[in-house]
Amino acid sequence: MKRIGDFFLFCSGAHVPLLRRAPTETNKYGGIGATIFFTGLLAAFSGGYALWSVFGQLWSTLLFGLIWGLMIFNLDRYIVSGMKKRNKFSSEFLIALPRIVLAILIAIVISKPLELQVFGKEIRQELIIMEQQVFKTQEDNVLARYKQRMNELNGEIAVLENGIQTQALRRDTLQKIAQEEADGTGGSRVKNLGPIYKAKKADADSAGIALKRITAENGALIASKRKELAGIDSTFKATVAQLDRTHIDGLASQLDALGHLTDRSTPVRWANWFITLLFITIETAPVFVKLISPRGPYDDLLEAHEHAFIIDRKEKIEKRERAYENRMMVVR
């Protein structure tokens, strides 16, 4: 336990020999050091998970997580150790404000990868929806390249088929008129096969011949255009098959999915904020502990030690200046 306590005192950034002379302060600085250590540990997990999401390599994940955790640990230790207790809270707060802002930024960076892990299942479901939307957009973009020509061909086929149907309707109408003239139900109302019937029959036969001609001509054009349509459809399907269908699971995509979830779900939004605020609280706790805690014996000892160092440095500078002036007088 003593070794663990000494380690946490080291983590707090305090001058341990001076702190030994103020034993009442060891618990406070031990708690500060523990907070800094565990913040660095969480940062290592966070950075490692972030890199694992991108590359999926164990050795690089462990190495980056270790480096990232040590970097955050060192920053936190520097932030806390650089704060000195003074007699006025306002001046202390102004000096600590940049450190608080830096601690908040560090907390946000640390929290994001861990938020992705907390909402992992929901994010994976959202990624599936995003993949489907991306694939649908890709298919729509490919279809747009061929849509105009396909619409033109379908319109031309419709016109050709309508021409055949119109001629078939004309033939059927003329045949009906000729039949009604023959059986006396229409036309002259006289049942006979006389010249009037023959004239109407000739018109019906001419319409039938025209129908055969139009059916042959339009049928050939329709077959050609349908063949072109089939070729376009085949090209469209081949292009769609060549589209990139890799899964969307990168770090940026996960962050985007988390953003969609927080926009759509109020509980997820609040949970996301609570996690971020939790890390901000943990990260800024050592700073605020230094701010709100009263000035203690360690602070007096540290100030006396620094004052003695300053006095000693001034004396050495003055001594060198006097020695320099004496040499200059000898030279003159």
Phi, psi and omega in degrees: 000325179296320179294320178296317178298317178297323179295316179294326176295321175298318180297331182288347181081006180282157175278103191299316179301320177292322181294331178296333180279354176231073187299337180291345182266352186295322180296318180298311182287332173296319177295320177297316179296321178296319178298317179296318181296313183289332173295317176297323178296315177297323177296322178297315177297317182296311179296321178297317179294321179299316180290325177297323179295331183272311188252330179069026180250128186294313186295318179291327177296313180296318181294312181294320179300319179295314181295316180296316179298317178295323180295314179295319177301315181294320178297313180298318180296321179291319181301315183285317183292335180281353180271130178244138178285130176237181186278340182248128180293323183299315179293322177297319182293318179298320178292324183279345185302313176301324179293323178294316178299316178297319179296321178295316179298317178298319180297318180296316179297319181292321189288329188300307179300324179289329174297321178298322179289320181297317182261030186303312183296314180296322180293320179297320177296320179292326178296324178298315178298318179296321177299314180299321178294319179296315180297320179296319178295319178298315179296320179296321179294320177293317180297325181298332180291331183252352188297317183298312180294321178297320178295320178299314181295317179297323177294317179295320177297319179298320179295316180296317178294323178296324177297319178295314181296322179295317179292323178295321178295321178295317178298314181298323180293316180294323177295322179293319179297317179296320179294319179294327176292326182287320183263005174079011181271353181206181179067240180281355180062020178243123182284107178193169177246042184283194185298327180295316178298317183296323179295316180292324178295323179295321178296320179294320179295320178297320178295323178294319178296318179297323179297318179297319180295313181295322179297319180293313182293308181293326179297321178294317178296319179297317180298319180295316181290323177294327176294319177295320177299317179297322178295319178295318179297320179295318178296319179299313180295322179294321179294318179296321180294334181272357180294153179289115182248024179293150182290142177270102182214019179286174182297316180297320179294321178295319177296321178296318178296320177297322176297319177297319180295315181292328177289328187267333186237120178294315178302319178295322179298315180293319179297321178297317178294321181296321178295315179299315179295326177298315180291324176298319179297315180297317185290323182270352183303312180301322180295313182291327176299317178296325183288313188274343181286143180290160178294128185244181180302323180299319180296321178294316179297318180294319178296318178296319179297314180293322178296318178297321179295318180296315179299317180297320179294318177299319180296320179293320179295316179297321180296318179293322179295318179295319179297322180293318179295322179295320179295321180295323178293323178294320179295321178292000000 
